[in-house]
Tab-separated table of C-alpha atoms and ligand atoms in Angstrom:
chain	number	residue	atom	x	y	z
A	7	UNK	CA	114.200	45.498	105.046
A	8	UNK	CA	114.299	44.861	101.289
A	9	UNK	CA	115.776	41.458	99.187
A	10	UNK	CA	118.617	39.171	99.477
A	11	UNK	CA	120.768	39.177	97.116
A	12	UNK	CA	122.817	36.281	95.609
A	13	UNK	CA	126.545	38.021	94.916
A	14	UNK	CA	129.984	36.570	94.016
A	15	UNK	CA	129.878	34.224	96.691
A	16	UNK	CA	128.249	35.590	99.220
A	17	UNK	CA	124.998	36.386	100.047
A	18	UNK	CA	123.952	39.820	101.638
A	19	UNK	CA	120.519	41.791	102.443
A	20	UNK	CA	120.261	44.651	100.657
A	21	UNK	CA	118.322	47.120	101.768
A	22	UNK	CA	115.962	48.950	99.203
A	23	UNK	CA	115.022	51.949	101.026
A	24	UNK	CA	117.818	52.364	104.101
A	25	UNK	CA	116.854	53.431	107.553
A	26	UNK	CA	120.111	54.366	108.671
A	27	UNK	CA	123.860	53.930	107.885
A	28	UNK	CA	124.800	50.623	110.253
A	29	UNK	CA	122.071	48.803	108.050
A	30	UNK	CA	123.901	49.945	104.736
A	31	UNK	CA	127.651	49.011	105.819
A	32	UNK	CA	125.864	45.470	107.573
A	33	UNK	CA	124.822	44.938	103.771
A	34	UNK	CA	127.862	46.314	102.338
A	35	UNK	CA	130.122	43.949	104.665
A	36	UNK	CA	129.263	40.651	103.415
A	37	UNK	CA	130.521	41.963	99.870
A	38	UNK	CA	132.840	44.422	99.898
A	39	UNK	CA	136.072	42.019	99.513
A	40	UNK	CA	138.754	41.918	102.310
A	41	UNK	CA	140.380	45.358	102.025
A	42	UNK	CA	137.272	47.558	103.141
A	43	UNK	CA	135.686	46.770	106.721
A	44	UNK	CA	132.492	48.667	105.575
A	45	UNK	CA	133.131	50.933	108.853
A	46	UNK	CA	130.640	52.740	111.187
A	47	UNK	CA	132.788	55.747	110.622
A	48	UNK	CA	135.357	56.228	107.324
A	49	UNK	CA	138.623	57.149	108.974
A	50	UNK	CA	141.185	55.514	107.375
A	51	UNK	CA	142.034	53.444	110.475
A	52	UNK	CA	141.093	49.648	109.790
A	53	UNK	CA	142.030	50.337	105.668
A	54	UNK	CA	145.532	51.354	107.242
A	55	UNK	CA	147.688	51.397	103.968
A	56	UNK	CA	145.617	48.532	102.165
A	57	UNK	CA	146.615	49.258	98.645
A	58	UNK	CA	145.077	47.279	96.598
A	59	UNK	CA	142.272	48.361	98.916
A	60	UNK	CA	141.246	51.794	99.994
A	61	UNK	CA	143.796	52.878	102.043
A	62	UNK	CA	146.579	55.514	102.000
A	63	UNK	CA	150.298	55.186	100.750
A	64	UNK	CA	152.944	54.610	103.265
A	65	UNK	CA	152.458	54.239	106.558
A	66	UNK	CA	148.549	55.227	105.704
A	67	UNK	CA	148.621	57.935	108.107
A	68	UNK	CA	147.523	60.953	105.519
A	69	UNK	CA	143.757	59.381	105.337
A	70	UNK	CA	143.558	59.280	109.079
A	71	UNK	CA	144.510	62.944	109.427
A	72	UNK	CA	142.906	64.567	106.597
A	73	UNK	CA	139.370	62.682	109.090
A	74	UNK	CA	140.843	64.040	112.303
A	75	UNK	CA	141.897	67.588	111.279
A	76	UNK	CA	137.944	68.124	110.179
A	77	UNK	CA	137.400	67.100	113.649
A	78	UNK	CA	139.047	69.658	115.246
A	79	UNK	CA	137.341	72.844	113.659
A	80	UNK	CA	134.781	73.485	115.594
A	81	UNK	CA	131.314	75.256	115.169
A	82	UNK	CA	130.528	78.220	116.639
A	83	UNK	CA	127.109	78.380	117.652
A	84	UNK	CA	125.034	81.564	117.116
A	85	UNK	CA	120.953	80.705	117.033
A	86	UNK	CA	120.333	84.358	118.077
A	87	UNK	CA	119.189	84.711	113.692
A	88	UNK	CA	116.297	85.642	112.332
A	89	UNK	CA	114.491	83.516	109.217
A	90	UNK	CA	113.204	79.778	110.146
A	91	UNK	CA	114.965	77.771	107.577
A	92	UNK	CA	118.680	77.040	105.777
A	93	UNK	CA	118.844	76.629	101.810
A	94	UNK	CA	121.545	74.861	101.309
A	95	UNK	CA	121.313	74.767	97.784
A	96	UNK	CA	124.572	76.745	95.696
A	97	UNK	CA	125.747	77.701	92.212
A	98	UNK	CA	128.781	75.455	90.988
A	99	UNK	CA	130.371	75.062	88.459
A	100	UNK	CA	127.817	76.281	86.541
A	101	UNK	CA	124.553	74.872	87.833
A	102	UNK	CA	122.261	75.031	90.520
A	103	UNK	CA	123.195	72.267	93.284
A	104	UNK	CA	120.699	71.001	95.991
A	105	UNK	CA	124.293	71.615	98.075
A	106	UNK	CA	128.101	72.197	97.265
A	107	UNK	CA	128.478	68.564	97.573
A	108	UNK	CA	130.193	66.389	94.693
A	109	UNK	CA	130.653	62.484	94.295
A	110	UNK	CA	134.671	61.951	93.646
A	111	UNK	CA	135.801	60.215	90.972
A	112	UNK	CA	137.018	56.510	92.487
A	113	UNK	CA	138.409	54.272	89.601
A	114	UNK	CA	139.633	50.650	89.630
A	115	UNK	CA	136.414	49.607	91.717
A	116	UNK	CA	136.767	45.690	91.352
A	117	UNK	CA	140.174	45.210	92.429
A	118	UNK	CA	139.956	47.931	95.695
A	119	UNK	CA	136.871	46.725	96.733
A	120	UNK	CA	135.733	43.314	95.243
A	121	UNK	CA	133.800	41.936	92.516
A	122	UNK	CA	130.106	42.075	93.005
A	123	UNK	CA	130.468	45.983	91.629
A	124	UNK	CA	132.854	47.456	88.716
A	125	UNK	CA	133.596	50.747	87.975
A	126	UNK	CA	131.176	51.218	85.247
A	127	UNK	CA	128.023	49.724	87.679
A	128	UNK	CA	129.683	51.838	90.452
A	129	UNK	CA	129.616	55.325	87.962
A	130	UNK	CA	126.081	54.783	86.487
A	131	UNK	CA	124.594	54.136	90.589
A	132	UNK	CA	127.055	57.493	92.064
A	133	UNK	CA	125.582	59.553	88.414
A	134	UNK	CA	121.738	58.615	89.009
A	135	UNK	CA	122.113	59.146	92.656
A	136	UNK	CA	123.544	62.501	92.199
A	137	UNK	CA	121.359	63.611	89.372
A	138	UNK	CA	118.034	62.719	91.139
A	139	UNK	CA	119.395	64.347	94.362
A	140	UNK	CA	120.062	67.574	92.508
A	141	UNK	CA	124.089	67.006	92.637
A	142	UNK	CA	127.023	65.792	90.170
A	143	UNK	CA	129.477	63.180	90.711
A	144	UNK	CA	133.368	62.619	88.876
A	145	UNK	CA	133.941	59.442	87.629
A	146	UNK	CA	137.479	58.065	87.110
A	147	UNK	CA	140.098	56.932	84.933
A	148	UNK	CA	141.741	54.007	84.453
A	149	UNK	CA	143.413	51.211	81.992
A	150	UNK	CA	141.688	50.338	78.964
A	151	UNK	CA	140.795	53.222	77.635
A	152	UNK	CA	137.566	52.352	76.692
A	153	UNK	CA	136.613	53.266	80.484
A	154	UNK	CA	136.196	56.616	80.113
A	155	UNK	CA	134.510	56.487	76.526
A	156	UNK	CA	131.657	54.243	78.846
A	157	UNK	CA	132.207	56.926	81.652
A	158	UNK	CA	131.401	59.691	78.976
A	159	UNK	CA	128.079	57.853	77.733
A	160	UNK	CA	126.916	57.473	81.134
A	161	UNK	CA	127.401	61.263	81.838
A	162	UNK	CA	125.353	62.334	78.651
A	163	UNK	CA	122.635	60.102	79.676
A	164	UNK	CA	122.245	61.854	82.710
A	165	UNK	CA	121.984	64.784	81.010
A	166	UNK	CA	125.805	66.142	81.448
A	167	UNK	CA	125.906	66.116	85.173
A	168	UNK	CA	129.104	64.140	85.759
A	169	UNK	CA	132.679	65.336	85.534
A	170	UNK	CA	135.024	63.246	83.584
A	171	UNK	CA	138.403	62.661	85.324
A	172	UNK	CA	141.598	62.124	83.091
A	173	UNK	CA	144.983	61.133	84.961
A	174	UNK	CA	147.957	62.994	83.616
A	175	UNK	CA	149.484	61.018	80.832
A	176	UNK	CA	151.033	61.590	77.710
A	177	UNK	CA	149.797	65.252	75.703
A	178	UNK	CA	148.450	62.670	72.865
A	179	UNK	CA	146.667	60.284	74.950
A	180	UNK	CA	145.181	63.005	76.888
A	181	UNK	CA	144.047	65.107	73.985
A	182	UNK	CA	142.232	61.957	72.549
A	183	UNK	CA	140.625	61.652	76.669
A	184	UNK	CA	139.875	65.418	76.108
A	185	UNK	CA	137.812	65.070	72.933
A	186	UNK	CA	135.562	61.677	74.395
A	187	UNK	CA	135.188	64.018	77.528
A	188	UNK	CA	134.124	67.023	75.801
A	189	UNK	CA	131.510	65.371	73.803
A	190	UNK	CA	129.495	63.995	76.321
A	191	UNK	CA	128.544	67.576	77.713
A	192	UNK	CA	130.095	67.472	81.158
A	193	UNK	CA	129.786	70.550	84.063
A	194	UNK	CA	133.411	70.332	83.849
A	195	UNK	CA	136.474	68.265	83.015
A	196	UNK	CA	139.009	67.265	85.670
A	197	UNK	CA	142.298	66.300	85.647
A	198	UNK	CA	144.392	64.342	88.878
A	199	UNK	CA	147.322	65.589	88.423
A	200	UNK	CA	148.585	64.263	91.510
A	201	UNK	CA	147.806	60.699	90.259
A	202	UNK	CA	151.811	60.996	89.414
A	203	UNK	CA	152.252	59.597	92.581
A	204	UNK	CA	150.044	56.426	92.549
A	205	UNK	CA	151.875	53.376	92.672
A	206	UNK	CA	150.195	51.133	90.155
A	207	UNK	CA	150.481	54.246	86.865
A	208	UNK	CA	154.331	53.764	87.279
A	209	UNK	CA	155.635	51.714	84.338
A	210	UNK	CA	152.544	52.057	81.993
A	211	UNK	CA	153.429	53.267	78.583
A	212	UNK	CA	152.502	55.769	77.502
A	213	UNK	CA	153.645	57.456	81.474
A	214	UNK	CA	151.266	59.200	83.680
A	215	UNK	CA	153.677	61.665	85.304
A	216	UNK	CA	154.085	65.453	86.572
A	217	UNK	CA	153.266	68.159	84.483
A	218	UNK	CA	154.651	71.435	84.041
A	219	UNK	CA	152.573	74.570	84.332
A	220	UNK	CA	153.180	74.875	80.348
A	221	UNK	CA	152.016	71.300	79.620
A	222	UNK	CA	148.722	72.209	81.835
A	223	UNK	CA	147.970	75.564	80.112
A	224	UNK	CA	148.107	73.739	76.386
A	225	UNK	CA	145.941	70.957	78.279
A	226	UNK	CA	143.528	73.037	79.877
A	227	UNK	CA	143.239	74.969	76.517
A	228	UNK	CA	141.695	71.801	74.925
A	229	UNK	CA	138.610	72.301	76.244
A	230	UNK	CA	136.200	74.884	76.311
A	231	UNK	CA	134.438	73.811	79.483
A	232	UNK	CA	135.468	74.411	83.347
A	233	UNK	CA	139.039	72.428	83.550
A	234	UNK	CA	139.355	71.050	87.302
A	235	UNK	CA	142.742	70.352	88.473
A	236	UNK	CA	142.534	68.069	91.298
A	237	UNK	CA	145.248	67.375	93.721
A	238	UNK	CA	146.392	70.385	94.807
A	239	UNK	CA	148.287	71.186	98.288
A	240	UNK	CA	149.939	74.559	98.256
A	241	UNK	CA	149.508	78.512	97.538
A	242	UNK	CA	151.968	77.667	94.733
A	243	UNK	CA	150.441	74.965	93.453
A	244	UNK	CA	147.196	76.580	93.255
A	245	UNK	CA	148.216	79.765	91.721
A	246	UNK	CA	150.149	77.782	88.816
A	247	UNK	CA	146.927	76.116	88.434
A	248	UNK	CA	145.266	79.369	88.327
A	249	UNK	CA	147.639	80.784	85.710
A	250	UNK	CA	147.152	77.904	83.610
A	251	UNK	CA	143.933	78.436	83.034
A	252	UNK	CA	142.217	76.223	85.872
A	253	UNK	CA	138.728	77.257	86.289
A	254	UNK	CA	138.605	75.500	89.679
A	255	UNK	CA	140.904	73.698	91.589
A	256	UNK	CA	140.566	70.571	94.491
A	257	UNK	CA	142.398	71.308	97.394
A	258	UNK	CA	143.552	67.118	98.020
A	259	UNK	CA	146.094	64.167	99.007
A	260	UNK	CA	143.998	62.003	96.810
A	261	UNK	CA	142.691	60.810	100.416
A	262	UNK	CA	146.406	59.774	100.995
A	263	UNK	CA	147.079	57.559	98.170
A	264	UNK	CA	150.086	59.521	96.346
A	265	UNK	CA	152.171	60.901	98.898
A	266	UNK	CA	153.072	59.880	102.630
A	267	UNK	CA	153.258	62.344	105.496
A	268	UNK	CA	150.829	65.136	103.720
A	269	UNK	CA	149.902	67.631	105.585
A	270	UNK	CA	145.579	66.872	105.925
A	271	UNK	CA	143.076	68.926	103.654
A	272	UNK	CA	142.211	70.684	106.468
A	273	UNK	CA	145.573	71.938	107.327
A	274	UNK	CA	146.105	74.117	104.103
A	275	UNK	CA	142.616	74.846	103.020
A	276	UNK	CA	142.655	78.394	104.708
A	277	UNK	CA	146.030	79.329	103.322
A	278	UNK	CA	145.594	78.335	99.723
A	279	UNK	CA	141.438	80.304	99.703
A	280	UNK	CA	143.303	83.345	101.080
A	281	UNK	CA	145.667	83.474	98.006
A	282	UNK	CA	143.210	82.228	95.592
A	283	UNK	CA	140.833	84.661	96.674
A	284	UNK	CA	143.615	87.442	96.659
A	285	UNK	CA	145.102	86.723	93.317
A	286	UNK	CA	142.668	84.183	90.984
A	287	UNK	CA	139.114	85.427	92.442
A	288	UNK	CA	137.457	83.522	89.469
A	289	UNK	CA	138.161	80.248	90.256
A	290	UNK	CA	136.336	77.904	92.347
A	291	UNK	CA	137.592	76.199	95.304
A	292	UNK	CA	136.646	72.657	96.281
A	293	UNK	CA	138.328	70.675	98.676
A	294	UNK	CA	138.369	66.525	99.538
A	295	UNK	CA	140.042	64.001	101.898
A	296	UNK	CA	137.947	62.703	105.378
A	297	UNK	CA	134.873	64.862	104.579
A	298	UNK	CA	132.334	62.547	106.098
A	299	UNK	CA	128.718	64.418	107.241
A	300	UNK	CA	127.238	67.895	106.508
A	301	UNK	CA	129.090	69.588	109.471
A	302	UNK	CA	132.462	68.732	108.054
A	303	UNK	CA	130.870	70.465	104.589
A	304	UNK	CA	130.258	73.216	106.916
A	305	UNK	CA	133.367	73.179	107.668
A	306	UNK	CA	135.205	73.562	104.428
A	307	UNK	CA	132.610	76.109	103.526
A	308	UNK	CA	133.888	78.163	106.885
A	309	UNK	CA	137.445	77.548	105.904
A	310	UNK	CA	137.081	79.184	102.359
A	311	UNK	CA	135.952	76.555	100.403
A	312	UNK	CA	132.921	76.297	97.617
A	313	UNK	CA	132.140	73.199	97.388
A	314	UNK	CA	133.402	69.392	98.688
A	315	UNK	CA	134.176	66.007	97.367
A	316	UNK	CA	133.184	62.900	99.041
A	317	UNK	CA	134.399	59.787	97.863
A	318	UNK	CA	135.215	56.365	99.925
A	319	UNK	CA	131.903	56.329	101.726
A	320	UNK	CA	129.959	56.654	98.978
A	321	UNK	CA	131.401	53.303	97.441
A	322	UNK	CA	130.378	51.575	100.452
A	323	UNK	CA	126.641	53.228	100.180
A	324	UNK	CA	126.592	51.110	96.494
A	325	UNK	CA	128.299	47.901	97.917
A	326	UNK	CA	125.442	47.666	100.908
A	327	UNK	CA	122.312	49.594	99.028
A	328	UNK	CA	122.823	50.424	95.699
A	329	UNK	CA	121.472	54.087	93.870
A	330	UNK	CA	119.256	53.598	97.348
A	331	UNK	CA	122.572	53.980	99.811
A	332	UNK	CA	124.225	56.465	97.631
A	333	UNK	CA	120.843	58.323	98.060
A	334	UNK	CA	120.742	57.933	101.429
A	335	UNK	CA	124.223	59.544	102.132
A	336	UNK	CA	123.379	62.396	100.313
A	337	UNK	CA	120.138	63.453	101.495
A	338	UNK	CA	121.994	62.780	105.494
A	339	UNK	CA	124.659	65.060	104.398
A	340	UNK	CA	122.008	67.573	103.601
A	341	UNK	CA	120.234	67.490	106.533
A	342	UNK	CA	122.758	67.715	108.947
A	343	UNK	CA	124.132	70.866	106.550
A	344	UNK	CA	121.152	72.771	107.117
A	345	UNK	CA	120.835	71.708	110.698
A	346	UNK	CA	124.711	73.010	111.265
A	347	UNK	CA	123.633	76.297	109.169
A	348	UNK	CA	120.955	77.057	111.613
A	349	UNK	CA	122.494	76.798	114.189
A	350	UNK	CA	125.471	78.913	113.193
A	351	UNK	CA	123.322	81.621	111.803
A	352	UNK	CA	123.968	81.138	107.787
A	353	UNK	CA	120.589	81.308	105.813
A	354	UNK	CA	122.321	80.574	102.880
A	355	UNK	CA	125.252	78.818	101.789
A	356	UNK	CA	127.180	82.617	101.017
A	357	UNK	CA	126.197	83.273	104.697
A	358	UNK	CA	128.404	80.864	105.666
A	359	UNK	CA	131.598	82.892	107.094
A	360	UNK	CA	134.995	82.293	108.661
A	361	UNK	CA	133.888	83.596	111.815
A	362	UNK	CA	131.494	80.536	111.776
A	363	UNK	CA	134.219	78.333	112.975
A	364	UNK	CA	137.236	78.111	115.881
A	365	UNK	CA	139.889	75.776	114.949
A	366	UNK	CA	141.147	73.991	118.049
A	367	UNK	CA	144.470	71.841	117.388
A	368	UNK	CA	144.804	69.329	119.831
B	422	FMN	C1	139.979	53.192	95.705
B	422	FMN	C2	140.152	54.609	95.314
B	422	FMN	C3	140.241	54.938	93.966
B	422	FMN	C4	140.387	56.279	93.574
B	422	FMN	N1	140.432	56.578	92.250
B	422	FMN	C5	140.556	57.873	91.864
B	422	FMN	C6	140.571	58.232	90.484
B	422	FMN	O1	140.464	57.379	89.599
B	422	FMN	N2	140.730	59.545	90.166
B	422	FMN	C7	140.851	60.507	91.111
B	422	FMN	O2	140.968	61.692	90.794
B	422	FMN	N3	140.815	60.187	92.439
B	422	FMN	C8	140.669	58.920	92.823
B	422	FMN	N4	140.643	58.607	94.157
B	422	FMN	C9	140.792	59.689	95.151
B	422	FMN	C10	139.449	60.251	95.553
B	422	FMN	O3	138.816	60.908	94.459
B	422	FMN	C11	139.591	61.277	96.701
B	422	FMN	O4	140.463	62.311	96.304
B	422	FMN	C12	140.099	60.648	97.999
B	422	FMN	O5	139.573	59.357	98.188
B	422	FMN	C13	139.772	61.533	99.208
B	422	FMN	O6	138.406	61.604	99.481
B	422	FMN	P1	137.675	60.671	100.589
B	422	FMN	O7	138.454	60.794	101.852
B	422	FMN	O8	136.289	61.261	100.716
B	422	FMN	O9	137.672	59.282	100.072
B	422	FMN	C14	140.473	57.289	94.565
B	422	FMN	C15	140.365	56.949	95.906
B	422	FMN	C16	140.198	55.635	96.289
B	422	FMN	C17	140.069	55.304	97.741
């Protein structure tokens, strides 16, 4: 068990080196503010539509369904493979991961999830998690500015393995977002376009709003790097992001937050990799929204994807353990990756196939 620690408030143990995840959301609860329950499992249920909070717009019932619909893919089990281990490890986005796994971006830390972390202490823990595990995490955007300038310095100094996310507001405000993000040497640069819907960007000046297909190609055209649009939900939507010069899109409901009565993650995955596949074979697929172990990566990767986001749970890991928790989650995800790849017959993460998986709608 490692050192208590005196917080806003309260006082909670925080474990330095985590045995398992009930010890990290025991730590997390005492500090986590009122919106979060710090669950066993992250399923949208006791969050509801808690917003502030983490929750989902609405009646909150998009964050609970983009969990279950992961749930009811099922794995196919096939041990009759030769070769005695799984690599998990993938090319993405330009470099080598340990595993197609990403930290989202999560902004406005504080005020969803209480005061004993900020964003800026919750991007520098997710960024030295992911670097020393061999991964990359987002980080967000927000109001002032000056967030993502701190954002960018904290990517550089882990060497450029972070992705810089920039909500969709004016063409000047972004282009200035643009050039902070494209000095600091990012993987990629991302862009939530579906942030539109989130109720607390309404009213700011300048607007964070829809964009056309034209205002994305001139925006994607700003930058050099792999442009990311995340928040995408149909074949459409996807192929406009393809035209516009997207070199990989995020197949997500922003976990629920922008638009009630989404269809889950899950749902249109297979439909929008077919057409990307089909038409825009050069960009990358990634996919978030109730992705919780290494079978649901698994998962995704059997349902077209290349790569996931995880995001809520991995706020919780830095509430209740720190770097530590965030560690924790990762190398857990990892495991139980290779341990569903085994089993399934995949080697590698290309052997992982569509044939891997039986989707079972209840
Ligand atoms: C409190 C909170 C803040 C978020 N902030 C951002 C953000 O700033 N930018 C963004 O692109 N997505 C943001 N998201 C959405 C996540 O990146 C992600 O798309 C969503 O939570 C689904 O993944 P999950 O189910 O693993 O949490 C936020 C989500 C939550 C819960």
């Amino acid at each position: 068990m490692g050192t208590v620690e005196k917080t806003a408030g309260a006082a909670a143990v925080t474990p330095a080196e985590p045995r398992d995840w009930d010890e990290i959301a025991r730590a997390a609860r005492p500090v986590i503010g009122r919106y979060c329950r710090a669950c066993a499992v992250c399923d949208g249920r006791a969050c509801g539509n808690q917003i502030p909070g983490p929750g989902a717009k609405g009646s909150g019932d998009v964050a609970r369904r983009n969990y279950d619909a992961w749930r009811d893919v099922r794995l196919n089990m096939d041990t009759l493979v030769g070769g005695d281990a799984a690599d998990a490890s993938c090319e993405l986005l330009g470099r080598r991961l340990s595993m197609p796994l990403l930290i989202g971006p999560v902004g406005d830390v504080n005020r969803h999830y209480g005061p004993s972390l900020d964003t800026m202490a919750y991007n520098r823990l997710s960024l030295a998690a992911a670097r020393a595990e061999g991964i990359a995490a987002f980080t967000g955007d927000g109001i002032p500015d000056e967030l993502m300038v701190q954002s960018c310095d904290a990517i550089r100094e882990v060497g450029g393995w972070g992705v810089p996310t920039i909500k969709p507001w004016s063409r000047e405000k972004v282009a200035a977002k643009m050039r902070v993000a494209d000095a600091c040497g990012p993987l990629a640069i991302a862009m939530d376009v579906d942030a539109a819907g989130l109720p607390f960007l309404k009213g700011q000046e300048p607007p964070a709003g829809p964009k056309s297909p034209e205002d994305l190609a001139v925006i994607a055209a700003m930058t050099e790097r792999p442009f990311v649009v995340k928040g995408v939900m149909t074949v459409g939507g996807a192929l406009k992001a393809a035209r516009a010069g997207a070199s990989a899109i995020v197949v997500s409901n922003h976990g629920g937050r922008v638009l009630d009565g989404c269809p889950a993650t899950a749902e249109v995955l297979p439909e929008i990799a077919a057409a990307v596949r089909a038409r825009a074979p050069q960009v990358t697929i990634l996919v978030d929204g109730g992705i919780r172990s290494g079978l649901d990566v698994f998962r995704a990767l059997a349902l077209g994807a290349d790569g996931v986001l995880v995001c809520r749970p991995f706020v919780v890991a830095a509430y209740g353990a720190g770097q530590a928790g965030i560690a924790f989650l990762i190398r857990r995800m990892r495991a139980e990756l290779q341990d569903a790849m085994m089993m399934c017959g995949a080697r590698s993460i290309a052997d992982v196939t569509p044939d891997m998986v039986r989707v079972a709608r209840r």
